JSON list of C-alpha atoms in Angstrom, two decimals:
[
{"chain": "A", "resi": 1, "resn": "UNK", "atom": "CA", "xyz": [60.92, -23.36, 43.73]},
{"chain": "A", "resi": 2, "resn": "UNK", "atom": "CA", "xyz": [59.23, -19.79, 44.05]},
{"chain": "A", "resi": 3, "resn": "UNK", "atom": "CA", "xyz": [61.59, -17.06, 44.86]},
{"chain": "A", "resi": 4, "resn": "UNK", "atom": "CA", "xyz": [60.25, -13.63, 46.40]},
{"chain": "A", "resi": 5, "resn": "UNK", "atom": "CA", "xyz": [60.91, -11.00, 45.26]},
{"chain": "A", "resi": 6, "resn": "UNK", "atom": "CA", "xyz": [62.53, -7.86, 47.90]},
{"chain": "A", "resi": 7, "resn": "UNK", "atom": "CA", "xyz": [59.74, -5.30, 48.97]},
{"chain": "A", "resi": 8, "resn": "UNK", "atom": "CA", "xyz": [61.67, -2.22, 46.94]},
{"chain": "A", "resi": 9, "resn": "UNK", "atom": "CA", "xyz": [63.17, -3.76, 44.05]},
{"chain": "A", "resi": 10, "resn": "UNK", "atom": "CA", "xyz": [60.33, -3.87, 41.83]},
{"chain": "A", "resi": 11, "resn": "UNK", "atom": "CA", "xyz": [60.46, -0.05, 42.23]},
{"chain": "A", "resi": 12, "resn": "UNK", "atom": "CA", "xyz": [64.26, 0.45, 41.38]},
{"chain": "A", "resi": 13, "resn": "UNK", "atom": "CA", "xyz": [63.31, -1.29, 37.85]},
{"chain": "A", "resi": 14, "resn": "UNK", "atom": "CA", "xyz": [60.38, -0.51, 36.54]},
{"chain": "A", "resi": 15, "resn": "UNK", "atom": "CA", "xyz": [59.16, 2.51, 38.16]},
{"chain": "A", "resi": 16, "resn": "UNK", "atom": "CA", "xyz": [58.46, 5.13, 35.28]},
{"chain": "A", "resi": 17, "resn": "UNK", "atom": "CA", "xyz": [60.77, 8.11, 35.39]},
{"chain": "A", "resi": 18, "resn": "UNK", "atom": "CA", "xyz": [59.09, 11.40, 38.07]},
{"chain": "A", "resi": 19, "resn": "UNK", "atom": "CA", "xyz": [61.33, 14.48, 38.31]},
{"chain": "A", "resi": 20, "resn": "UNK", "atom": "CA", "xyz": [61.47, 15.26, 42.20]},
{"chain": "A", "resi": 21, "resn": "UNK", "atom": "CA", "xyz": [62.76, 18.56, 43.39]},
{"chain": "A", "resi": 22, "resn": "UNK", "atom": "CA", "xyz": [64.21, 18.71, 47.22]},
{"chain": "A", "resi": 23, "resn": "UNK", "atom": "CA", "xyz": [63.87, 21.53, 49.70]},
{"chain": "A", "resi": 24, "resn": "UNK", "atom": "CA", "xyz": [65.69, 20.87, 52.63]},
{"chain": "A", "resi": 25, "resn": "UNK", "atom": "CA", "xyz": [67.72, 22.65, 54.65]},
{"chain": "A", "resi": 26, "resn": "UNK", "atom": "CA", "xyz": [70.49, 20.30, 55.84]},
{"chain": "A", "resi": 27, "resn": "UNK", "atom": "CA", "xyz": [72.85, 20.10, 53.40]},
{"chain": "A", "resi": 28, "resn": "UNK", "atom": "CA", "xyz": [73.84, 16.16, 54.42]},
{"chain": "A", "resi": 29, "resn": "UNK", "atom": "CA", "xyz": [70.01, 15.35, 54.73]},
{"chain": "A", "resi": 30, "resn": "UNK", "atom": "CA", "xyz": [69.18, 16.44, 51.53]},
{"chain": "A", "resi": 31, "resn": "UNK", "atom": "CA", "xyz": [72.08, 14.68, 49.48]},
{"chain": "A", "resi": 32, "resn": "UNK", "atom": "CA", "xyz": [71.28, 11.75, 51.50]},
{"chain": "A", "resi": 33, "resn": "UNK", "atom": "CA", "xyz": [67.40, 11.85, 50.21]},
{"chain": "A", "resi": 34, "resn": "UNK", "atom": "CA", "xyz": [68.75, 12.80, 46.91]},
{"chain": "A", "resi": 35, "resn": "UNK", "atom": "CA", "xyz": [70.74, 9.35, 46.49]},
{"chain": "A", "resi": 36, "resn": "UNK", "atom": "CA", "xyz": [67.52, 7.23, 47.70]},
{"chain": "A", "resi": 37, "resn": "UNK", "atom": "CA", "xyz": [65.07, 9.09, 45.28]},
{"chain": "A", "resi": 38, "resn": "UNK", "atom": "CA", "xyz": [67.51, 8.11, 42.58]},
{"chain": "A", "resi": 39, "resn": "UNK", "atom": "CA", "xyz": [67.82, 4.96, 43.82]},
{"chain": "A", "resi": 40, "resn": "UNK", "atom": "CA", "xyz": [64.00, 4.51, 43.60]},
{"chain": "A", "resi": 41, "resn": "UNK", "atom": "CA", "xyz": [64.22, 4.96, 39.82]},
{"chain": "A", "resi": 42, "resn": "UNK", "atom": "CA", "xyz": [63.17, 8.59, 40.42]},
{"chain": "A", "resi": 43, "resn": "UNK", "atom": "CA", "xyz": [64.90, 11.89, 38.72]},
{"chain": "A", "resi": 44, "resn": "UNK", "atom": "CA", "xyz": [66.08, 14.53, 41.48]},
{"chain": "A", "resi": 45, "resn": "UNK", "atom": "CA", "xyz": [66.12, 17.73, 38.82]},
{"chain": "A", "resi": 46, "resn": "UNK", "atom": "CA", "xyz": [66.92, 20.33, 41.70]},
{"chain": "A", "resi": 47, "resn": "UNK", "atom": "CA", "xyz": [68.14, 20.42, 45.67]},
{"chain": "A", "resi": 48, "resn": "UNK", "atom": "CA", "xyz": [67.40, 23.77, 47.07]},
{"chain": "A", "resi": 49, "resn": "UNK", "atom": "CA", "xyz": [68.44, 24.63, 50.89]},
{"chain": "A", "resi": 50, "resn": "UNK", "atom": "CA", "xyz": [65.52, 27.29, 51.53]},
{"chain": "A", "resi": 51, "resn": "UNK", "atom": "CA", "xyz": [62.36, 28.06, 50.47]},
{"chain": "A", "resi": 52, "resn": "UNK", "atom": "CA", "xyz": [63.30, 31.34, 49.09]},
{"chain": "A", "resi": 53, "resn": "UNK", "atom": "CA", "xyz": [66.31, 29.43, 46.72]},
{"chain": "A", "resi": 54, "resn": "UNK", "atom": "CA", "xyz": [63.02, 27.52, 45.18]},
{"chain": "A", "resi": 55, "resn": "UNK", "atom": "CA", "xyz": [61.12, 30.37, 44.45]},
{"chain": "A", "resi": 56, "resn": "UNK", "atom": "CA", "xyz": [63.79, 32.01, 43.05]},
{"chain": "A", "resi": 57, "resn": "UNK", "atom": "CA", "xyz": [65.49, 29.46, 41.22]},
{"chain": "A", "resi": 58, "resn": "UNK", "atom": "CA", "xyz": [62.96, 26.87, 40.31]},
{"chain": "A", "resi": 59, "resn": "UNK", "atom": "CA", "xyz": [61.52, 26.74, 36.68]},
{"chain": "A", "resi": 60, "resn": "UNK", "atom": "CA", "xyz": [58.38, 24.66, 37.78]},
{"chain": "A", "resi": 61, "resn": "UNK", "atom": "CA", "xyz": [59.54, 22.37, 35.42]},
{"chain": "A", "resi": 62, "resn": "UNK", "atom": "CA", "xyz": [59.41, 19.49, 38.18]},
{"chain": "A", "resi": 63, "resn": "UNK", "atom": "CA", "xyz": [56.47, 16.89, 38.61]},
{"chain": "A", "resi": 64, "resn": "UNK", "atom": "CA", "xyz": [56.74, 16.78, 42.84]},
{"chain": "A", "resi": 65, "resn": "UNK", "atom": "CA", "xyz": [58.22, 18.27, 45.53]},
{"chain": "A", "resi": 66, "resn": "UNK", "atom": "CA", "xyz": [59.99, 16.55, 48.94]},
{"chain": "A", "resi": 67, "resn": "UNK", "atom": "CA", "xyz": [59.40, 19.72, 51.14]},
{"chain": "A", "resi": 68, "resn": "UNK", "atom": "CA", "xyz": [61.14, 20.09, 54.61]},
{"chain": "A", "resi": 69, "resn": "UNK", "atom": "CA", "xyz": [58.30, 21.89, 57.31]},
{"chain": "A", "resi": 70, "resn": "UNK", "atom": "CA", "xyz": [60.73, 23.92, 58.80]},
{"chain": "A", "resi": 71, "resn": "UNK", "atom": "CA", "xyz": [62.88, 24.70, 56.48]},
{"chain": "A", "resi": 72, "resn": "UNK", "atom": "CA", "xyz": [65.16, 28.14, 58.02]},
{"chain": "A", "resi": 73, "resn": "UNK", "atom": "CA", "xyz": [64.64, 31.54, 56.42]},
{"chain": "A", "resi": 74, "resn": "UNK", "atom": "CA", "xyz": [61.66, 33.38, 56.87]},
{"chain": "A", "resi": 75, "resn": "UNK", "atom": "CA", "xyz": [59.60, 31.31, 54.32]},
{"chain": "A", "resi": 76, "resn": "UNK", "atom": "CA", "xyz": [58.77, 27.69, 56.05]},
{"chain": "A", "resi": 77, "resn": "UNK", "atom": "CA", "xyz": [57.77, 24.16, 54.23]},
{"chain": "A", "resi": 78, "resn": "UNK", "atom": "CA", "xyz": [54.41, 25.55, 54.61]},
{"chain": "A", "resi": 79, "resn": "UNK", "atom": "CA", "xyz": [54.62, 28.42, 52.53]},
{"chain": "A", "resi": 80, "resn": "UNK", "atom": "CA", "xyz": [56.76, 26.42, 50.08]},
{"chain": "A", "resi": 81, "resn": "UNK", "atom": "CA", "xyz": [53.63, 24.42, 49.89]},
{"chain": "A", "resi": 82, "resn": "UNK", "atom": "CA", "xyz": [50.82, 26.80, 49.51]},
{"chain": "A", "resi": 83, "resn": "UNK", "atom": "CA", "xyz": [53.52, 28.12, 46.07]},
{"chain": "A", "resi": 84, "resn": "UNK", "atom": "CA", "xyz": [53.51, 24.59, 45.15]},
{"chain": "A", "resi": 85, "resn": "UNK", "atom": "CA", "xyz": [49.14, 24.28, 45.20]},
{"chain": "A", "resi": 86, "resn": "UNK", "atom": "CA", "xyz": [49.27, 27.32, 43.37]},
{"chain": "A", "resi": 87, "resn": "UNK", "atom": "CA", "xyz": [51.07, 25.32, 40.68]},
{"chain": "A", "resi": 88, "resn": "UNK", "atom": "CA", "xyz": [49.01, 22.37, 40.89]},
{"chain": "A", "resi": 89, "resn": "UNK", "atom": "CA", "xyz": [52.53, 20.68, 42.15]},
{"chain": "A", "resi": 90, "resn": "UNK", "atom": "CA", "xyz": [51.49, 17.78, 44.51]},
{"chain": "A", "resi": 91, "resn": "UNK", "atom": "CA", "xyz": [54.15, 17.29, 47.31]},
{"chain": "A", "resi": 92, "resn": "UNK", "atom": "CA", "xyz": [55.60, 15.32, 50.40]},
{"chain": "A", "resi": 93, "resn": "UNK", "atom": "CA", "xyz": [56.40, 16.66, 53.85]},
{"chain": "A", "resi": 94, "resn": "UNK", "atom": "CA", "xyz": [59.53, 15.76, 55.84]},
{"chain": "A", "resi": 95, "resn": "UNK", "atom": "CA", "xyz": [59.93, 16.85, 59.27]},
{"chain": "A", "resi": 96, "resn": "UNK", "atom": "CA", "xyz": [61.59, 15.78, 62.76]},
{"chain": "A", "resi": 97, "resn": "UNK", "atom": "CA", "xyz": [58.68, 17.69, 64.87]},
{"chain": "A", "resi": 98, "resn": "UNK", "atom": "CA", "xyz": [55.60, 16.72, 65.97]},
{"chain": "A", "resi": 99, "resn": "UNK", "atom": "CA", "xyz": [54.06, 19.93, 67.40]},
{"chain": "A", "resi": 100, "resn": "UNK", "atom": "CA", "xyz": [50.06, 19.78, 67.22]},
{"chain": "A", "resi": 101, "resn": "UNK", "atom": "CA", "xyz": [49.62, 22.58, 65.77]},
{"chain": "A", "resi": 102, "resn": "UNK", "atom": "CA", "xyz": [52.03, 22.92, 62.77]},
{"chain": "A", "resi": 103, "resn": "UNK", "atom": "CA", "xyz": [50.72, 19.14, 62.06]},
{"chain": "A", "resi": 104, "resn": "UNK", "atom": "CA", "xyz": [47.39, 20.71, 61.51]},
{"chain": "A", "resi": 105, "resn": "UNK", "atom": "CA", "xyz": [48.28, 23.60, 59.65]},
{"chain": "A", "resi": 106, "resn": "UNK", "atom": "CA", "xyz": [50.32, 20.65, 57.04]},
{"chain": "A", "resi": 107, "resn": "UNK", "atom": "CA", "xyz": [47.04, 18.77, 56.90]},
{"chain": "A", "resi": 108, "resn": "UNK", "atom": "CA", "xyz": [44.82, 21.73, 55.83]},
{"chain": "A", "resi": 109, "resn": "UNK", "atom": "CA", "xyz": [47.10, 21.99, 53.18]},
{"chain": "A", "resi": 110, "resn": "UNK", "atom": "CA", "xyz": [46.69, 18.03, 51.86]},
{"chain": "A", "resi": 111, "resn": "UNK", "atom": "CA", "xyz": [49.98, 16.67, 51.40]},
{"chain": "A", "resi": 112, "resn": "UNK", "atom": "CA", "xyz": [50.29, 13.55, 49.22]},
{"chain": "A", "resi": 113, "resn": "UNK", "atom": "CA", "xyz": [52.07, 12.53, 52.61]},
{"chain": "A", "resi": 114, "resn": "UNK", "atom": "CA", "xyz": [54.25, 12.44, 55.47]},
{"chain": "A", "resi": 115, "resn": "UNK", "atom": "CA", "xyz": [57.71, 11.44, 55.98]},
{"chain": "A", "resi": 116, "resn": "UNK", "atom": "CA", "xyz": [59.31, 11.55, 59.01]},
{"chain": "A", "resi": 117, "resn": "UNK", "atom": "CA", "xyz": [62.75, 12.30, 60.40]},
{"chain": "A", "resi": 118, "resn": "UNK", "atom": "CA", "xyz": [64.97, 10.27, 60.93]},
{"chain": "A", "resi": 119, "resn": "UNK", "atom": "CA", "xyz": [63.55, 8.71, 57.40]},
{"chain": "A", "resi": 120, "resn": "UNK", "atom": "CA", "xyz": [63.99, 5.25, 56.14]},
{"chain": "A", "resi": 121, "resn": "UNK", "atom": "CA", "xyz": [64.44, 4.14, 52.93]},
{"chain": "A", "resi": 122, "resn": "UNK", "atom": "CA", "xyz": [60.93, 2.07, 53.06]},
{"chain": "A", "resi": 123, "resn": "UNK", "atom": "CA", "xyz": [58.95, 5.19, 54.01]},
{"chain": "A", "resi": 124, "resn": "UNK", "atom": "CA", "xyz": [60.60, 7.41, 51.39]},
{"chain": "A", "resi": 125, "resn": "UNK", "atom": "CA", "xyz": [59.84, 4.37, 48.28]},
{"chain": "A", "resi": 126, "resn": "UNK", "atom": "CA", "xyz": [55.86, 4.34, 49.91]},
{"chain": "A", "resi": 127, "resn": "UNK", "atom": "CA", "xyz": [55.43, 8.03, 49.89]},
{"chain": "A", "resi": 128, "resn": "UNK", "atom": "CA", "xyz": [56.63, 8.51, 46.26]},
{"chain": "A", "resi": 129, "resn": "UNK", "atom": "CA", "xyz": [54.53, 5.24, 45.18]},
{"chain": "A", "resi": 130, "resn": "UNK", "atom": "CA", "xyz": [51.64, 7.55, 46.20]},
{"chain": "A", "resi": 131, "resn": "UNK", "atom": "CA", "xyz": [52.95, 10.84, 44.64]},
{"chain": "A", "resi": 132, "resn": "UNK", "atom": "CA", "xyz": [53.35, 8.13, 41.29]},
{"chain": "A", "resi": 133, "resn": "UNK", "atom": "CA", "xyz": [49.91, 6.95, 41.71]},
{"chain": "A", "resi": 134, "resn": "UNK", "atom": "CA", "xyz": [48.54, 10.29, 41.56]},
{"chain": "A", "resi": 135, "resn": "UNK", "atom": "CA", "xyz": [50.55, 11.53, 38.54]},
{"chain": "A", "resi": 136, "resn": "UNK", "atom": "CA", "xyz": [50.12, 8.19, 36.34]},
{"chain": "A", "resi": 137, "resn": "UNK", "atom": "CA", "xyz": [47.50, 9.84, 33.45]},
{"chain": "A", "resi": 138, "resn": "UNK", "atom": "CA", "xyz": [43.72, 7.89, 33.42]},
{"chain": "A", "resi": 139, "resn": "UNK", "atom": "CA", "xyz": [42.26, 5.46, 30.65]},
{"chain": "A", "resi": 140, "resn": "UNK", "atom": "CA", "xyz": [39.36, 6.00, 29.45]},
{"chain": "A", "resi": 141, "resn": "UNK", "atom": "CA", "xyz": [38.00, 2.77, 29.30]},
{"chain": "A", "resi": 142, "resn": "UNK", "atom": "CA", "xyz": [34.32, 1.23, 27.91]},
{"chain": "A", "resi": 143, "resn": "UNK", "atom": "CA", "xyz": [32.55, -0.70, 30.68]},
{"chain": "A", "resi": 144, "resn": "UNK", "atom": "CA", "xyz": [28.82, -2.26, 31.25]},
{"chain": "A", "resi": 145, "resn": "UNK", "atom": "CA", "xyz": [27.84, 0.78, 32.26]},
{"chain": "A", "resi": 146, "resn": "UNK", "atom": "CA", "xyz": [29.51, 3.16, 29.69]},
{"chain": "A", "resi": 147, "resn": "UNK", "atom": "CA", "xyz": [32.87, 4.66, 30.05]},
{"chain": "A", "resi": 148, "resn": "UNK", "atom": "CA", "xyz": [34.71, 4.37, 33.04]},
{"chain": "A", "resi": 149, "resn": "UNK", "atom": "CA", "xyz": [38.04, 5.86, 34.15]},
{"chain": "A", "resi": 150, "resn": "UNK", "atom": "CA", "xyz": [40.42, 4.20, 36.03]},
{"chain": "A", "resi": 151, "resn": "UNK", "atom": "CA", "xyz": [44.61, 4.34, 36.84]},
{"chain": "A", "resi": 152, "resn": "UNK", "atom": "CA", "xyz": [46.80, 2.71, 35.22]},
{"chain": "A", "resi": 153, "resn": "UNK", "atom": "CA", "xyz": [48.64, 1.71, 38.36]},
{"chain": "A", "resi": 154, "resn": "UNK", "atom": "CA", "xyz": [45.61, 0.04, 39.49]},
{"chain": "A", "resi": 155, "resn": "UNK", "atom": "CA", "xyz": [45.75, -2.97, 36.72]},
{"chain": "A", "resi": 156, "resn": "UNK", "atom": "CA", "xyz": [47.60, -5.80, 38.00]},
{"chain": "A", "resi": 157, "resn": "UNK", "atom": "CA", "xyz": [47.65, -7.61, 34.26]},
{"chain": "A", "resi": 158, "resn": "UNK", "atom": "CA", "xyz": [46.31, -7.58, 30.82]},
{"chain": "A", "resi": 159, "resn": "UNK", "atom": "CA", "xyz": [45.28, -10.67, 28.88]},
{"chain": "A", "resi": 160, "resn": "UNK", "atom": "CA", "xyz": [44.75, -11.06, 25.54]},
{"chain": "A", "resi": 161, "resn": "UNK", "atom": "CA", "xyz": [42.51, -13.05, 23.65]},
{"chain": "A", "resi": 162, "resn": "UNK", "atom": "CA", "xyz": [42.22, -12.69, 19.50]},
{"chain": "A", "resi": 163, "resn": "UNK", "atom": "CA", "xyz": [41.10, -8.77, 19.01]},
{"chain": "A", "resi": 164, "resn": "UNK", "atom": "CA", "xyz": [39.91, -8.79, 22.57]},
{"chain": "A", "resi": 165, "resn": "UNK", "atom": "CA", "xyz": [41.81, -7.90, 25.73]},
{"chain": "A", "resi": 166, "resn": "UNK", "atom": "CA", "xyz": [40.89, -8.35, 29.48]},
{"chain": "A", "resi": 167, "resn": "UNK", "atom": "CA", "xyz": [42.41, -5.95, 31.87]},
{"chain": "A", "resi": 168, "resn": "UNK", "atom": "CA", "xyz": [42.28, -7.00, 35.26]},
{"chain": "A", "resi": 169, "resn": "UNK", "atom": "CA", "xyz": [42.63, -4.54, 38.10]},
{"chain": "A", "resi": 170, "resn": "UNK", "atom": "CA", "xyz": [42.66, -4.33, 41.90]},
{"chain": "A", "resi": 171, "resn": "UNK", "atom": "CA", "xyz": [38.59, -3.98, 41.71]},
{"chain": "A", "resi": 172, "resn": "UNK", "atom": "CA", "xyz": [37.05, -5.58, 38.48]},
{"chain": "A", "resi": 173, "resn": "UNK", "atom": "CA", "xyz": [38.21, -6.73, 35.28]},
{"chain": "A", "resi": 174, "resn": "UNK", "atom": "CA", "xyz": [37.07, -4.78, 31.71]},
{"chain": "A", "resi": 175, "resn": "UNK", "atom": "CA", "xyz": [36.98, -6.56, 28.27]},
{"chain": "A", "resi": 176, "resn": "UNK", "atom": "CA", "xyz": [38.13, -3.86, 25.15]},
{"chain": "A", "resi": 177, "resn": "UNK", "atom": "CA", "xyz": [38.24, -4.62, 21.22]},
{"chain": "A", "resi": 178, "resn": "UNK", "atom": "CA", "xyz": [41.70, -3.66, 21.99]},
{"chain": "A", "resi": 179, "resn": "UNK", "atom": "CA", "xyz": [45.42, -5.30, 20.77]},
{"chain": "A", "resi": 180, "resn": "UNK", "atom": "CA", "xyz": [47.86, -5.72, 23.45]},
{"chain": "A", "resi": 181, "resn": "UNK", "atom": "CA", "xyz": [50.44, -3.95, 21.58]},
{"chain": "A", "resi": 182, "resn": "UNK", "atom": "CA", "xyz": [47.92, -1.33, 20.91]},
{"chain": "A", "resi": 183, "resn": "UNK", "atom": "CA", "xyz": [47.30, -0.47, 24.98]},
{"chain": "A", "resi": 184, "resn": "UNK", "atom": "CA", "xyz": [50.97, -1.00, 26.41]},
{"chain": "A", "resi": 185, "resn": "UNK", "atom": "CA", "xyz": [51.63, 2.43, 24.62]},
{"chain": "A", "resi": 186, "resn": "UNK", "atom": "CA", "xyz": [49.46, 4.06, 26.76]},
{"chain": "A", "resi": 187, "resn": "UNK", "atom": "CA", "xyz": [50.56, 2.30, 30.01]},
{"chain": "A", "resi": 188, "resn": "UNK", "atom": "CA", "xyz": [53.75, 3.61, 32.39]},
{"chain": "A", "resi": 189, "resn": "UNK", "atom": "CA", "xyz": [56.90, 2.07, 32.07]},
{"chain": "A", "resi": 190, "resn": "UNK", "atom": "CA", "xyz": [55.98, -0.35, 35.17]},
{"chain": "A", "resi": 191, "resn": "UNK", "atom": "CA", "xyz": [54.37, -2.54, 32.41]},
{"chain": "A", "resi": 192, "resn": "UNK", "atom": "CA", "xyz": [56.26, -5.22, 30.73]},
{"chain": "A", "resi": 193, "resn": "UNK", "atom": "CA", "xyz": [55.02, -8.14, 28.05]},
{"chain": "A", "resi": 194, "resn": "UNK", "atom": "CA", "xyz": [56.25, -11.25, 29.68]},
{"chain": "A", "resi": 195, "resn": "UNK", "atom": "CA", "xyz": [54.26, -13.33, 27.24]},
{"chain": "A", "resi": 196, "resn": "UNK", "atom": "CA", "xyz": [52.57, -12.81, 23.47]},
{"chain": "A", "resi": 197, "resn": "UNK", "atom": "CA", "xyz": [49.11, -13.04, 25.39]},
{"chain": "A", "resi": 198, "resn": "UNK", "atom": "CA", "xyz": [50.22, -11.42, 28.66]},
{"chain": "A", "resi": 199, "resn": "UNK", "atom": "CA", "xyz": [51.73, -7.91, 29.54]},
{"chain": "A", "resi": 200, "resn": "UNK", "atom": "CA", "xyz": [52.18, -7.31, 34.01]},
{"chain": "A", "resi": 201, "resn": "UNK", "atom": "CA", "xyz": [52.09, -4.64, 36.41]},
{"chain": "A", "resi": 202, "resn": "UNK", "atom": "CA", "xyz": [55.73, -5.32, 37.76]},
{"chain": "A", "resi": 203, "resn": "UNK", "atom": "CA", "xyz": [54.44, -3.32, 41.05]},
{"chain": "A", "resi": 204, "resn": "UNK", "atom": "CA", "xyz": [52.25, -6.42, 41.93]},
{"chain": "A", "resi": 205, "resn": "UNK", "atom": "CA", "xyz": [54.67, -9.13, 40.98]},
{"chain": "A", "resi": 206, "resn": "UNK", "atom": "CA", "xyz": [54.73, -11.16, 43.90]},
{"chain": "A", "resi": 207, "resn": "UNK", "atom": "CA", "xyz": [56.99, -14.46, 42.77]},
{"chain": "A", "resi": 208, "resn": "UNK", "atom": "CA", "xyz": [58.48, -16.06, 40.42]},
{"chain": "A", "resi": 209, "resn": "UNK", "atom": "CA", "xyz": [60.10, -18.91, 38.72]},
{"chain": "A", "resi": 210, "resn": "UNK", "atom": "CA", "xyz": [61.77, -19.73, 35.43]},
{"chain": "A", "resi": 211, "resn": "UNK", "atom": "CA", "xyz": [58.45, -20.72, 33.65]},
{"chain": "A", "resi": 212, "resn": "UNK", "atom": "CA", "xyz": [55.99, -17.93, 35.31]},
{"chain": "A", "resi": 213, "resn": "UNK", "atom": "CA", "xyz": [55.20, -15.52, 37.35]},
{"chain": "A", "resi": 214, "resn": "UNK", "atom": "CA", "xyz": [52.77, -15.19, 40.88]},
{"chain": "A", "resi": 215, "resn": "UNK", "atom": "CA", "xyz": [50.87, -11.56, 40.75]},
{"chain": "A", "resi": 216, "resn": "UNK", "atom": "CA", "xyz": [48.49, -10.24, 43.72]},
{"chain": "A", "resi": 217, "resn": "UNK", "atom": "CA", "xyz": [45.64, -12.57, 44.21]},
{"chain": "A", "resi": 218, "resn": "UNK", "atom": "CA", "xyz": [47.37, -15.52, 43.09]},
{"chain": "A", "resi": 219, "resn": "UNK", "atom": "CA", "xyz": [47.11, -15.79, 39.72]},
{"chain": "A", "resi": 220, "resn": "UNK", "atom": "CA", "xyz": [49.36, -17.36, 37.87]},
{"chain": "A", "resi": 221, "resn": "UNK", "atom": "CA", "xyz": [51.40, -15.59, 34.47]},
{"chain": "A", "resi": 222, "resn": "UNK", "atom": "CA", "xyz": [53.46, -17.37, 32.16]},
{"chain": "A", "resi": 223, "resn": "UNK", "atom": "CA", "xyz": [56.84, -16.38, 30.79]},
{"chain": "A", "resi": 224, "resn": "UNK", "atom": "CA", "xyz": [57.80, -16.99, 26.95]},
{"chain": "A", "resi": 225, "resn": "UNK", "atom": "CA", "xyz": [61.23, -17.12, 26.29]},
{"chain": "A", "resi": 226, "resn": "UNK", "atom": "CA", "xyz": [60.64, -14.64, 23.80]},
{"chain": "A", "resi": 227, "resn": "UNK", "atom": "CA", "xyz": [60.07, -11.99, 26.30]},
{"chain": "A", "resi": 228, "resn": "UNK", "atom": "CA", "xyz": [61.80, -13.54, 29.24]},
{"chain": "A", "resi": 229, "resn": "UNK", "atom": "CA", "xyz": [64.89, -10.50, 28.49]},
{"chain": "A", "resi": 230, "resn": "UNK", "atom": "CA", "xyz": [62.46, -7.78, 29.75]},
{"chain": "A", "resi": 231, "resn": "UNK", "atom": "CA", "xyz": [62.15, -9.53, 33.49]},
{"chain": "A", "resi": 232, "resn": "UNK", "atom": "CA", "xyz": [65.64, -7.58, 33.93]},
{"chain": "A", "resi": 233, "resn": "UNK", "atom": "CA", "xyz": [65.87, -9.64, 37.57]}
]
């Protein structure tokens, strides 16, 4: 019997470890967003209640940002967020208003996305997926066509074979003179060996049973009961 897994719990697991800083204005708001970050797997470093508390404060030593649009004080989510492109800091918007024209003054200003008030816990775990995607670092990878550079986050499992690996992703699938142990240490923490011959993407785990494991597209994984300890489900 297969048993699905829940939508978010993949995330609270295996999701590698992204220090989030908070600018919001409501104090209540912003510890509740704090708790669901954490819950995510995420690391909230820093809550500020203004955009001039960041600038002040803040030792850029943060990997993203959950910015509030109108944040009070004379420095709003936007300007927070023209500081934050300055420092190469990508970012999420949260706001309760839907006036035309601030919406297009946040899009010339590319945030990773939107999140909007009242929030819910589904939208806040999708948003940061994307702000993970976009931090995970590139392989370097040698293809038919020379190298080719893809994300990590894209590879829904790796297969071994002798000296040889196969990585498949959500596009294609690359073969490498490569050990398995060799290429999990250059993988994010959502990558677990659930098998001597097999390590999985846990983001694209779909079901499983005692014996194996259902990723995206159907293929089937098998568990060893040598590594059957790091499916922590």
């Amino acid at each position: 019997m297969f048993v699905t897994l829940p939508g978010d719990f993949i995330n609270l697991n295996f999701m590698r470890k992204i220090n989030i800083v908070i600018i919001e204005d409501e104090f209540f708001a912003a510890q509740h967003l704090s708790d669901v970050v954490n819950k995510f797997g995420y690391r909230v470093v820093g809550v500020y209640h203004s955009g001039e508390a960041f600038l002040a404060e803040t030792d850029w030593n943060f990997d993203a940002a959950i910015v509030d649009i109108f944040l009070s004080g004379e420095l709003t989510g936007l300007g927070v967020a023209e500081q934050l492109k300055e420092h190469w800091k990508p970012y999420l918007f949260l706001t309760a208003n839907q006036d035309e024209h601030t919406l297009k003054d946040a899009a010339r200003l590319a945030p990773a996305a939107y999140i909007s008030k009242p929030f819910k816990n589904n939208d806040i775990s999708a948003a940061l997926a994307i702000i993970s995607h976009q931090l995970a670092p590139k392989l370097q990878l040698r293809g038919t066509h020379g190298i080719e550079v893809i994300n990590p986050n894209d590879i829904i499992y790796i297969q071994s074979d002798g000296a040889y690996i196969e990585i498949h992703t959500l596009k294609s699938h690359l073969v490498q003179r490569k050990l398995l142990k060799d290429i999990i240490e250059e993988l994010p923490n959502a990558f677990i060996r659930v098998h001597r011959s097999y390590l999985v993407n846990c983001n694209f785990i779909e079901q499983r049973t005692a014996t194996h494991l259902i990723v995206r597209g159907g293929r089937e994984i098998p568990i060893s009961r040598s590594y059957k300890d790091n499916l922590d489900l």
